[in-house]
mmCIF file of C-alpha atoms in Angstrom:
data_model
loop_
_atom_site.group_PDB
_atom_site.id
_atom_site.type_symbol
_atom_site.label_atom_id
_atom_site.label_comp_id
_atom_site.label_asym_id
_atom_site.label_seq_id
_atom_site.Cartn_x
_atom_site.Cartn_y
_atom_site.Cartn_z
ATOM 1 C CA MET A 1 6.053 23.589 -0.540
ATOM 2 C CA SER A 2 3.746 25.821 -2.515
ATOM 3 C CA THR A 3 3.768 26.926 -6.132
ATOM 4 C CA GLU A 4 5.617 30.099 -5.136
ATOM 5 C CA ASN A 5 8.611 28.031 -4.048
ATOM 6 C CA LEU A 6 9.084 26.336 -7.407
ATOM 7 C CA PRO A 7 12.147 27.459 -9.369
ATOM 8 C CA GLN A 8 11.339 30.012 -12.078
ATOM 9 C CA SER A 9 13.588 31.746 -14.562
ATOM 10 C CA PRO A 10 13.101 35.532 -14.774
ATOM 11 C CA ASP A 11 11.426 35.424 -18.194
ATOM 12 C CA GLN A 12 9.128 32.457 -17.483
ATOM 13 C CA PRO A 13 5.598 32.628 -16.120
ATOM 14 C CA GLN A 14 4.955 30.889 -12.834
ATOM 15 C CA ARG A 15 4.227 27.227 -13.425
ATOM 16 C CA LYS A 16 2.112 24.725 -11.569
ATOM 17 C CA PRO A 17 3.740 21.906 -9.552
ATOM 18 C CA ARG A 18 4.090 18.807 -11.703
ATOM 19 C CA VAL A 19 2.929 15.495 -10.241
ATOM 20 C CA ALA A 20 4.140 12.189 -11.683
ATOM 21 C CA VAL A 21 1.613 9.468 -10.829
ATOM 22 C CA VAL A 22 3.529 6.172 -10.932
ATOM 23 C CA PHE A 23 1.553 2.919 -11.004
ATOM 24 C CA GLY A 24 1.480 -0.717 -12.092
ATOM 25 C CA GLY A 25 4.703 -2.459 -11.130
ATOM 26 C CA ARG A 26 6.161 -5.925 -10.977
ATOM 27 C CA SER A 27 4.163 -7.309 -8.049
ATOM 28 C CA SER A 28 1.038 -9.451 -8.103
ATOM 29 C CA GLU A 29 -0.879 -6.292 -7.121
ATOM 30 C CA HIS A 30 -0.164 -4.673 -10.508
ATOM 31 C CA GLY A 31 -3.822 -4.463 -11.514
ATOM 32 C CA ILE A 32 -5.027 -3.069 -8.205
ATOM 33 C CA SER A 33 -2.346 -0.394 -8.439
ATOM 34 C CA MET A 34 -3.813 0.638 -11.786
ATOM 35 C CA VAL A 35 -7.309 0.866 -10.327
ATOM 36 C CA THR A 36 -5.938 3.121 -7.582
ATOM 37 C CA ALA A 37 -4.061 5.230 -10.147
ATOM 38 C CA GLY A 38 -7.210 5.750 -12.184
ATOM 39 C CA ALA A 39 -9.018 7.127 -9.160
ATOM 40 C CA VAL A 40 -6.096 9.397 -8.211
ATOM 41 C CA LEU A 41 -5.714 10.722 -11.774
ATOM 42 C CA ARG A 42 -9.420 11.462 -11.885
ATOM 43 C CA ALA A 43 -9.281 13.350 -8.575
ATOM 44 C CA ILE A 44 -6.150 15.506 -8.980
ATOM 45 C CA ASP A 45 -7.010 19.182 -9.398
ATOM 46 C CA ARG A 46 -5.722 19.976 -12.912
ATOM 47 C CA THR A 47 -6.107 23.703 -12.271
ATOM 48 C CA LYS A 48 -3.548 23.375 -9.475
ATOM 49 C CA TYR A 49 -1.190 20.665 -10.773
ATOM 50 C CA ASP A 50 0.248 19.397 -14.038
ATOM 51 C CA VAL A 51 0.105 15.612 -14.209
ATOM 52 C CA LEU A 52 2.381 13.040 -15.840
ATOM 53 C CA PRO A 53 1.110 9.417 -15.752
ATOM 54 C CA ILE A 54 3.939 6.861 -15.700
ATOM 55 C CA GLY A 55 3.219 3.143 -15.754
ATOM 56 C CA ILE A 56 5.569 0.328 -14.811
ATOM 57 C CA THR A 57 4.916 -2.875 -16.722
ATOM 58 C CA GLN A 58 4.982 -6.277 -15.068
ATOM 59 C CA SER A 59 8.419 -6.807 -16.615
ATOM 60 C CA GLY A 60 9.652 -3.573 -14.980
ATOM 61 C CA ARG A 61 9.712 -1.196 -17.978
ATOM 62 C CA TRP A 62 8.763 2.423 -17.187
ATOM 63 C CA VAL A 63 6.427 3.793 -19.861
ATOM 64 C CA LEU A 64 4.386 6.827 -20.730
ATOM 65 C CA THR A 65 0.704 5.989 -20.624
ATOM 66 C CA ALA A 66 -2.516 7.548 -21.770
ATOM 67 C CA ASP A 67 -4.067 9.884 -19.196
ATOM 68 C CA GLU A 68 -7.343 7.975 -19.356
ATOM 69 C CA PRO A 69 -8.561 6.970 -15.883
ATOM 70 C CA ASP A 70 -11.671 5.244 -17.229
ATOM 71 C CA ARG A 71 -9.449 2.589 -18.840
ATOM 72 C CA MET A 72 -7.938 1.727 -15.452
ATOM 73 C CA ALA A 73 -11.021 0.110 -13.977
ATOM 74 C CA ILE A 74 -11.891 -3.510 -13.234
ATOM 75 C CA THR A 75 -14.017 -4.818 -16.109
ATOM 76 C CA GLU A 76 -15.673 -8.212 -16.331
ATOM 77 C CA ARG A 77 -14.031 -9.162 -13.030
ATOM 78 C CA ARG A 78 -10.553 -8.585 -14.516
ATOM 79 C CA THR A 79 -7.993 -5.983 -13.488
ATOM 80 C CA PRO A 80 -6.273 -3.738 -16.077
ATOM 81 C CA ASN A 81 -2.659 -3.859 -17.238
ATOM 82 C CA VAL A 82 -0.138 -1.085 -17.956
ATOM 83 C CA GLU A 83 0.676 -2.564 -21.370
ATOM 84 C CA GLN A 84 -2.873 -1.713 -22.454
ATOM 85 C CA LEU A 85 -2.231 1.998 -21.890
ATOM 86 C CA ALA A 86 1.441 2.271 -22.896
ATOM 87 C CA GLU A 87 2.048 4.811 -25.657
ATOM 88 C CA SER A 88 4.837 2.656 -27.111
ATOM 89 C CA SER A 89 5.807 -1.000 -26.969
ATOM 90 C CA GLU A 90 9.515 -0.126 -26.860
ATOM 91 C CA GLY A 91 10.007 3.345 -25.351
ATOM 92 C CA GLY A 92 10.951 3.903 -21.743
ATOM 93 C CA VAL A 93 10.881 6.681 -19.155
ATOM 94 C CA VAL A 94 14.057 7.488 -17.250
ATOM 95 C CA LEU A 95 14.021 9.350 -13.937
ATOM 96 C CA PRO A 96 16.967 11.569 -13.047
ATOM 97 C CA VAL A 97 19.611 10.275 -10.644
ATOM 98 C CA ASP A 98 21.079 13.729 -10.065
ATOM 99 C CA PRO A 99 19.332 15.606 -7.206
ATOM 100 C CA ALA A 100 20.126 18.876 -8.989
ATOM 101 C CA ASN A 101 18.125 17.779 -12.046
ATOM 102 C CA ARG A 102 14.487 16.656 -11.868
ATOM 103 C CA GLU A 103 13.954 16.362 -15.622
ATOM 104 C CA VAL A 104 12.314 13.180 -16.862
ATOM 105 C CA VAL A 105 13.522 11.752 -20.178
ATOM 106 C CA TYR A 106 11.699 9.509 -22.642
ATOM 107 C CA ALA A 107 13.760 7.329 -24.979
ATOM 108 C CA GLU A 108 12.975 4.910 -27.806
ATOM 109 C CA PRO A 109 15.511 2.643 -29.566
ATOM 110 C CA GLY A 110 17.140 4.475 -32.453
ATOM 111 C CA SER A 111 15.667 7.848 -31.517
ATOM 112 C CA VAL A 112 17.031 10.936 -29.784
ATOM 113 C CA PRO A 113 15.870 10.999 -26.132
ATOM 114 C CA LYS A 114 13.079 13.474 -25.507
ATOM 115 C CA ALA A 115 12.985 15.679 -22.403
ATOM 116 C CA LEU A 116 9.568 15.623 -20.740
ATOM 117 C CA GLY A 117 10.276 18.439 -18.298
ATOM 118 C CA GLU A 118 10.857 18.499 -14.563
ATOM 119 C CA ILE A 119 8.737 16.786 -11.965
ATOM 120 C CA ASP A 120 8.214 18.282 -8.518
ATOM 121 C CA VAL A 121 6.620 15.369 -6.681
ATOM 122 C CA VAL A 122 5.856 11.704 -7.317
ATOM 123 C CA PHE A 123 2.591 10.091 -6.230
ATOM 124 C CA PRO A 124 3.572 6.391 -6.141
ATOM 125 C CA VAL A 125 0.416 4.302 -6.108
ATOM 126 C CA LEU A 126 2.219 0.983 -6.337
ATOM 127 C CA HIS A 127 1.172 -1.864 -4.081
ATOM 128 C CA GLY A 128 3.426 -4.696 -2.964
ATOM 129 C CA PRO A 129 7.097 -5.461 -3.677
ATOM 130 C CA TYR A 130 9.120 -3.296 -6.092
ATOM 131 C CA GLY A 131 7.169 -0.175 -5.246
ATOM 132 C CA GLU A 132 5.492 -0.039 -1.855
ATOM 133 C CA ASP A 133 8.372 -1.757 -0.048
ATOM 134 C CA GLY A 134 10.998 1.009 -0.003
ATOM 135 C CA THR A 135 12.603 0.185 -3.361
ATOM 136 C CA LEU A 136 10.946 3.005 -5.317
ATOM 137 C CA GLN A 137 11.298 5.288 -2.308
ATOM 138 C CA GLY A 138 15.059 4.671 -2.324
ATOM 139 C CA LEU A 139 15.259 5.567 -6.011
ATOM 140 C CA LEU A 140 13.377 8.807 -5.391
ATOM 141 C CA GLU A 141 15.640 9.648 -2.462
ATOM 142 C CA LEU A 142 18.677 9.209 -4.727
ATOM 143 C CA SER A 143 16.982 11.424 -7.310
ATOM 144 C CA GLY A 144 16.087 14.074 -4.756
ATOM 145 C CA VAL A 145 12.427 14.031 -5.798
ATOM 146 C CA PRO A 146 9.770 14.413 -3.053
ATOM 147 C CA TYR A 147 7.076 11.755 -2.980
ATOM 148 C CA VAL A 148 3.777 10.933 -1.335
ATOM 149 C CA GLY A 149 3.857 8.501 1.556
ATOM 150 C CA SER A 150 6.385 6.862 3.822
ATOM 151 C CA GLY A 151 10.152 6.771 3.395
ATOM 152 C CA VAL A 152 12.445 3.827 2.786
ATOM 153 C CA LEU A 153 12.474 2.309 6.275
ATOM 154 C CA ALA A 154 8.769 2.706 7.027
ATOM 155 C CA SER A 155 7.828 1.398 3.582
ATOM 156 C CA ALA A 156 10.041 -1.675 4.050
ATOM 157 C CA VAL A 157 8.679 -2.316 7.547
ATOM 158 C CA GLY A 158 5.129 -1.851 6.303
ATOM 159 C CA GLN A 159 5.674 -4.432 3.567
ATOM 160 C CA ASP A 160 7.392 -7.160 5.588
ATOM 161 C CA LYS A 161 4.817 -8.552 7.990
ATOM 162 C CA GLU A 162 7.436 -10.241 10.157
ATOM 163 C CA TYR A 163 9.444 -7.113 10.883
ATOM 164 C CA MET A 164 6.292 -5.041 11.121
ATOM 165 C CA LYS A 165 5.147 -7.267 13.983
ATOM 166 C CA ARG A 166 8.582 -7.124 15.605
ATOM 167 C CA VAL A 167 8.538 -3.312 15.510
ATOM 168 C CA PHE A 168 5.031 -3.162 16.924
ATOM 169 C CA THR A 169 5.908 -5.547 19.748
ATOM 170 C CA SER A 170 8.968 -3.491 20.650
ATOM 171 C CA PHE A 171 6.736 -0.418 20.973
ATOM 172 C CA GLY A 172 4.226 -2.191 23.200
ATOM 173 C CA LEU A 173 1.514 -2.855 20.620
ATOM 174 C CA LYS A 174 -0.110 -6.260 20.924
ATOM 175 C CA VAL A 175 0.068 -8.667 17.967
ATOM 176 C CA GLY A 176 -1.448 -12.110 17.520
ATOM 177 C CA PRO A 177 0.426 -15.444 17.588
ATOM 178 C CA TYR A 178 2.429 -16.219 14.435
ATOM 179 C CA VAL A 179 5.439 -18.035 13.020
ATOM 180 C CA VAL A 180 7.653 -17.155 10.068
ATOM 181 C CA ILE A 181 9.195 -19.634 7.647
ATOM 182 C CA ARG A 182 12.154 -18.193 5.758
ATOM 183 C CA PRO A 183 13.232 -19.710 2.439
ATOM 184 C CA ARG A 184 16.490 -21.114 3.851
ATOM 185 C CA GLU A 185 14.550 -22.868 6.621
ATOM 186 C CA TRP A 186 12.280 -24.496 4.067
ATOM 187 C CA GLU A 187 15.159 -25.504 1.809
ATOM 188 C CA ARG A 188 17.235 -26.872 4.702
ATOM 189 C CA ASP A 189 14.560 -28.931 6.464
ATOM 190 C CA GLU A 190 10.959 -28.885 5.238
ATOM 191 C CA SER A 191 9.742 -31.182 7.980
ATOM 192 C CA ALA A 192 11.165 -28.975 10.746
ATOM 193 C CA ALA A 193 9.644 -25.879 9.138
ATOM 194 C CA ARG A 194 6.290 -27.604 8.804
ATOM 195 C CA LYS A 195 6.483 -28.675 12.455
ATOM 196 C CA LYS A 196 6.745 -25.017 13.521
ATOM 197 C CA ILE A 197 3.400 -24.421 11.839
ATOM 198 C CA ILE A 198 1.792 -27.536 13.293
ATOM 199 C CA ASP A 199 3.011 -26.529 16.760
ATOM 200 C CA LEU A 200 1.329 -23.132 16.276
ATOM 201 C CA ALA A 201 -1.934 -24.931 15.524
ATOM 202 C CA GLY A 202 -1.368 -27.156 18.548
ATOM 203 C CA ASP A 203 -0.982 -24.142 20.826
ATOM 204 C CA HIS A 204 -3.758 -21.975 19.351
ATOM 205 C CA GLY A 205 -5.981 -24.268 17.297
ATOM 206 C CA TRP A 206 -7.172 -24.277 13.727
ATOM 207 C CA PRO A 207 -7.811 -22.469 11.441
ATOM 208 C CA LEU A 208 -4.517 -20.856 10.492
ATOM 209 C CA PHE A 209 -3.896 -18.182 7.890
ATOM 210 C CA VAL A 210 -0.916 -18.855 5.623
ATOM 211 C CA LYS A 211 0.347 -15.708 3.885
ATOM 212 C CA PRO A 212 3.177 -14.383 1.757
ATOM 213 C CA ALA A 213 5.235 -12.313 4.210
ATOM 214 C CA ARG A 214 5.649 -9.421 1.775
ATOM 215 C CA ALA A 215 2.449 -9.087 -0.224
ATOM 216 C CA GLY A 216 -0.874 -7.316 0.144
ATOM 217 C CA SER A 217 -4.440 -7.098 -1.165
ATOM 218 C CA SER A 218 -5.035 -10.531 0.419
ATOM 219 C CA ILE A 219 -3.219 -12.136 -2.527
ATOM 220 C CA GLY A 220 -1.753 -15.582 -1.856
ATOM 221 C CA ILE A 221 -3.528 -15.997 1.499
ATOM 222 C CA THR A 222 -5.218 -19.269 2.431
ATOM 223 C CA LYS A 223 -7.409 -20.002 5.411
ATOM 224 C CA VAL A 224 -6.396 -23.517 6.472
ATOM 225 C CA GLU A 225 -8.990 -25.454 8.436
ATOM 226 C CA ASP A 226 -6.874 -28.532 9.202
ATOM 227 C CA LEU A 227 -3.619 -30.305 8.413
ATOM 228 C CA SER A 228 -4.860 -31.643 5.077
ATOM 229 C CA GLY A 229 -4.860 -28.187 3.496
ATOM 230 C CA LEU A 230 -1.513 -27.013 4.832
ATOM 231 C CA ASP A 231 0.845 -28.055 2.029
ATOM 232 C CA ASP A 232 -1.290 -26.476 -0.703
ATOM 233 C CA ALA A 233 -1.528 -23.271 1.336
ATOM 234 C CA ILE A 234 2.251 -23.135 1.786
ATOM 235 C CA ALA A 235 2.781 -23.659 -1.944
ATOM 236 C CA GLU A 236 0.314 -20.871 -2.787
ATOM 237 C CA ALA A 237 1.977 -18.415 -0.408
ATOM 238 C CA GLN A 238 5.451 -19.313 -1.685
ATOM 239 C CA ARG A 239 4.258 -18.669 -5.232
ATOM 240 C CA HIS A 240 4.147 -14.974 -4.268
ATOM 241 C CA ASP A 241 6.988 -14.818 -1.737
ATOM 242 C CA PRO A 242 9.587 -17.413 -0.656
ATOM 243 C CA LYS A 243 9.178 -16.124 2.908
ATOM 244 C CA ILE A 244 5.828 -16.962 4.464
ATOM 245 C CA LEU A 245 3.957 -15.937 7.595
ATOM 246 C CA VAL A 246 1.473 -18.155 9.389
ATOM 247 C CA GLU A 247 -0.971 -16.606 11.852
ATOM 248 C CA ALA A 248 -3.344 -18.107 14.364
ATOM 249 C CA ALA A 249 -6.950 -17.037 13.836
ATOM 250 C CA LEU A 250 -8.166 -14.338 16.182
ATOM 251 C CA ARG A 251 -11.799 -14.382 17.248
ATOM 252 C CA GLY A 252 -13.213 -10.911 17.070
ATOM 253 C CA ARG A 253 -14.309 -8.018 14.897
ATOM 254 C CA GLU A 254 -12.115 -6.571 12.115
ATOM 255 C CA ILE A 255 -11.633 -2.851 12.693
ATOM 256 C CA GLU A 256 -9.660 -0.471 10.471
ATOM 257 C CA CYS A 257 -8.521 3.100 11.056
ATOM 258 C CA GLY A 258 -6.879 5.631 8.740
ATOM 259 C CA VAL A 259 -4.011 7.926 9.685
ATOM 260 C CA LEU A 260 -3.230 11.094 7.715
ATOM 261 C CA GLU A 261 -0.365 13.560 8.011
ATOM 262 C CA PHE A 262 -1.436 17.108 8.859
ATOM 263 C CA GLU A 263 0.858 20.095 9.278
ATOM 264 C CA ASP A 264 0.780 19.598 13.057
ATOM 265 C CA GLY A 265 1.283 15.820 12.925
ATOM 266 C CA PRO A 266 -0.671 12.618 12.225
ATOM 267 C CA ARG A 267 -4.362 12.301 13.035
ATOM 268 C CA ALA A 268 -6.700 9.311 12.934
ATOM 269 C CA SER A 269 -9.966 9.016 11.035
ATOM 270 C CA VAL A 270 -13.169 7.528 12.326
ATOM 271 C CA PRO A 271 -12.730 3.743 12.305
ATOM 272 C CA ALA A 272 -14.546 1.265 10.073
ATOM 273 C CA GLU A 273 -15.629 -2.324 10.591
ATOM 274 C CA ILE A 274 -15.226 -5.090 8.023
ATOM 275 C CA PRO A 275 -18.133 -7.500 8.517
ATOM 276 C CA PRO A 276 -17.650 -11.161 7.587
ATOM 277 C CA PRO A 277 -18.440 -11.401 3.833
ATOM 278 C CA ASP A 278 -21.418 -13.636 3.076
ATOM 279 C CA ALA A 279 -19.968 -15.331 -0.008
ATOM 280 C CA HIS A 280 -16.357 -15.680 1.149
ATOM 281 C CA ALA A 281 -14.512 -17.564 3.877
ATOM 282 C CA TYR A 282 -12.833 -14.310 4.940
ATOM 283 C CA TYR A 283 -12.107 -10.809 3.579
ATOM 284 C CA ASP A 284 -10.060 -12.052 0.626
ATOM 285 C CA PHE A 285 -9.059 -10.474 -2.724
ATOM 286 C CA GLU A 286 -12.386 -11.228 -4.398
ATOM 287 C CA ALA A 287 -14.378 -9.865 -1.471
ATOM 288 C CA LYS A 288 -12.312 -6.666 -1.433
ATOM 289 C CA TYR A 289 -11.981 -5.820 -5.100
ATOM 290 C CA ILE A 290 -14.295 -7.912 -7.258
ATOM 291 C CA ASP A 291 -17.441 -8.172 -5.156
ATOM 292 C CA SER A 292 -16.656 -4.949 -3.227
ATOM 293 C CA THR A 293 -17.909 -6.187 0.126
ATOM 294 C CA PRO A 294 -18.972 -2.994 1.920
ATOM 295 C CA GLY A 295 -17.512 -1.955 5.230
ATOM 296 C CA ILE A 296 -19.429 -0.210 8.017
ATOM 297 C CA VAL A 297 -18.333 3.410 8.361
ATOM 298 C CA PRO A 298 -18.146 4.557 11.063
ATOM 299 C CA ALA A 299 -17.702 1.330 12.994
ATOM 300 C CA PRO A 300 -20.347 0.723 15.678
ATOM 301 C CA LEU A 301 -17.977 1.136 18.620
ATOM 302 C CA THR A 302 -18.341 2.821 21.976
ATOM 303 C CA PRO A 303 -16.721 6.271 22.315
ATOM 304 C CA GLU A 304 -14.032 4.662 24.470
ATOM 305 C CA GLU A 305 -13.323 1.946 21.881
ATOM 306 C CA THR A 306 -13.183 4.537 19.106
ATOM 307 C CA ALA A 307 -10.688 6.648 21.047
ATOM 308 C CA ASP A 308 -8.596 3.553 21.825
ATOM 309 C CA VAL A 309 -8.299 2.373 18.223
ATOM 310 C CA GLN A 310 -7.551 5.900 16.980
ATOM 311 C CA ARG A 311 -4.763 6.234 19.528
ATOM 312 C CA LEU A 312 -3.353 2.812 18.629
ATOM 313 C CA ALA A 313 -3.460 3.602 14.894
ATOM 314 C CA VAL A 314 -1.386 6.746 15.443
ATOM 315 C CA ASP A 315 0.939 4.779 17.736
ATOM 316 C CA ALA A 316 1.504 2.226 14.953
ATOM 317 C CA TYR A 317 2.141 5.028 12.433
ATOM 318 C CA GLU A 318 4.718 6.572 14.744
ATOM 319 C CA ALA A 319 6.306 3.233 15.703
ATOM 320 C CA ALA A 320 7.156 2.494 12.068
ATOM 321 C CA SER A 321 8.206 6.129 11.359
ATOM 322 C CA CYS A 322 5.489 6.489 8.727
ATOM 323 C CA GLU A 323 4.694 9.608 6.722
ATOM 324 C CA GLY A 324 1.749 10.743 4.661
ATOM 325 C CA LEU A 325 -0.821 8.014 5.160
ATOM 326 C CA VAL A 326 -1.415 4.635 6.740
ATOM 327 C CA ARG A 327 -4.330 2.292 7.153
ATOM 328 C CA ALA A 328 -4.022 0.327 10.387
ATOM 329 C CA ASP A 329 -5.951 -2.958 10.711
ATOM 330 C CA PHE A 330 -6.972 -4.401 14.060
ATOM 331 C CA PHE A 331 -8.987 -7.177 15.626
ATOM 332 C CA LEU A 332 -11.251 -6.253 18.521
ATOM 333 C CA THR A 333 -11.144 -9.522 20.435
ATOM 334 C CA GLU A 334 -13.971 -11.040 22.411
ATOM 335 C CA ASP A 335 -12.396 -9.783 25.656
ATOM 336 C CA GLY A 336 -12.458 -6.183 24.403
ATOM 337 C CA GLU A 337 -8.775 -5.822 23.491
ATOM 338 C CA PHE A 338 -7.452 -4.339 20.244
ATOM 339 C CA VAL A 339 -4.782 -6.489 18.566
ATOM 340 C CA ILE A 340 -3.009 -4.958 15.580
ATOM 341 C CA ASN A 341 -2.869 -7.142 12.499
ATOM 342 C CA GLU A 342 -0.939 -4.912 10.091
ATOM 343 C CA ILE A 343 -0.468 -1.479 8.565
ATOM 344 C CA ASN A 344 -0.616 -0.502 4.910
ATOM 345 C CA THR A 345 1.624 2.398 3.887
ATOM 346 C CA MET A 346 -0.122 2.693 0.500
ATOM 347 C CA PRO A 347 -3.564 1.225 1.082
ATOM 348 C CA GLY A 348 -6.195 0.653 -1.559
ATOM 349 C CA PHE A 349 -7.103 4.142 -2.645
ATOM 350 C CA THR A 350 -10.158 4.070 -4.873
ATOM 351 C CA PRO A 351 -13.200 6.073 -3.691
ATOM 352 C CA ILE A 352 -14.812 2.815 -2.493
ATOM 353 C CA SER A 353 -11.675 1.682 -0.633
ATOM 354 C CA MET A 354 -11.841 1.771 3.136
ATOM 355 C CA TYR A 355 -9.135 4.400 3.669
ATOM 356 C CA PRO A 356 -10.880 7.135 1.616
ATOM 357 C CA GLN A 357 -14.263 6.090 2.996
ATOM 358 C CA MET A 358 -13.050 6.545 6.569
ATOM 359 C CA TRP A 359 -11.752 10.029 5.773
ATOM 360 C CA GLN A 360 -14.941 10.881 3.894
ATOM 361 C CA ALA A 361 -16.832 10.055 7.075
ATOM 362 C CA SER A 362 -14.304 12.202 8.973
ATOM 363 C CA GLY A 363 -15.051 15.229 6.808
ATOM 364 C CA ILE A 364 -12.311 14.994 4.142
ATOM 365 C CA GLY A 365 -13.531 14.076 0.660
ATOM 366 C CA TYR A 366 -11.561 12.074 -1.877
ATOM 367 C CA ALA A 367 -10.228 14.969 -3.982
ATOM 368 C CA ASP A 368 -9.283 16.904 -0.840
ATOM 369 C CA LEU A 369 -7.514 13.811 0.510
ATOM 370 C CA VAL A 370 -5.436 13.489 -2.671
ATOM 371 C CA ASP A 371 -4.576 17.189 -2.500
ATOM 372 C CA ARG A 372 -3.540 16.990 1.171
ATOM 373 C CA LEU A 373 -1.193 14.079 0.435
ATOM 374 C CA ILE A 374 0.486 15.949 -2.419
ATOM 375 C CA GLU A 375 0.836 19.082 -0.299
ATOM 376 C CA ALA A 376 2.344 17.054 2.559
ATOM 377 C CA ALA A 377 4.885 15.541 0.153
ATOM 378 C CA LEU A 378 5.805 18.981 -1.203
ATOM 379 C CA ARG A 379 6.397 20.213 2.355
ATOM 380 C CA ARG A 380 8.930 17.458 3.049
ATOM 381 C CA SER A 381 12.478 17.287 1.823
ATOM 382 C CA THR A 382 14.189 14.117 0.704
ATOM 383 C CA GLY A 383 17.150 12.721 2.618
ATOM 384 C CA LEU A 384 17.488 12.252 6.369
ATOM 385 C CA ARG A 385 14.645 13.913 8.254
#
């Protein structure tokens, strides 16, 4: 959808598409979402688009925020918070629920609601539950507002690591050994649930990785070297999600590949390699975002390996019915086989994040990448497609 397609009244000048950048949210990835939003706000072409920044606090309140990307950075090893940028401690933003009306309203207690104008597309840069998992996408579908990224189903599949793996397996993509412990299993019989994990270690050895099933940014993950660390790891994962996933360690190289929607379909970027971080046991939250452990772009792979991982990344994108963008993460095992670990439907998106770096190396710079994602969203309709 281009500017020419936007509704205009006869006596109004042509207006620019209006992009609402929505960030923050209720998940443990709130701060990382803000860092991503700062980069996106800085990159959007203001000569082409009008921009409305909307933050979601950790309590779930939608607020107007200052359009100040520099205040959305990690400082002194701490991530930012939406409350720091909110224009009011009480006011809230309300999205329309009528597909015929895209006008956003701002309301404060005791005051007349204020119309903020229509929005044409939402760029949701939320990570984790209550944003990246299909919940926000469902709200936008009900509102009839186009948005960047995958729809409800793909977003939900991309957030839930169990069902992601089940989808991949059904499409012939290879995944590593794992078990899932659902909250009812744990509540009903802790010892039986724990035995499932111990049996996984018995079949595939230590270490194991204990993870929240529906979280990202490596938050809540513990590398468990032996039985003595298992209970603490389970408790840490359950602190972020009552459903946990436990994976056997795969020996091999960590390879990532970006997928981007073009007008003729999805294409893969050059891949990147994540080397083992020197100061960390694995590529955890601190290595990714605080110490910014650099990846190798492009990955030192053979032409055949590069073609294989690019094909598999697009296959994963298609298997989950993704749209817009995906970062697909693989292990290249010691026997030369690619095993998919997961996809991210809204990956880390700062200029130093791996997804933009891979596309930079593929010839698409950060600002162009942001523009292509907005244009792709404007081309799509909401609803069944």
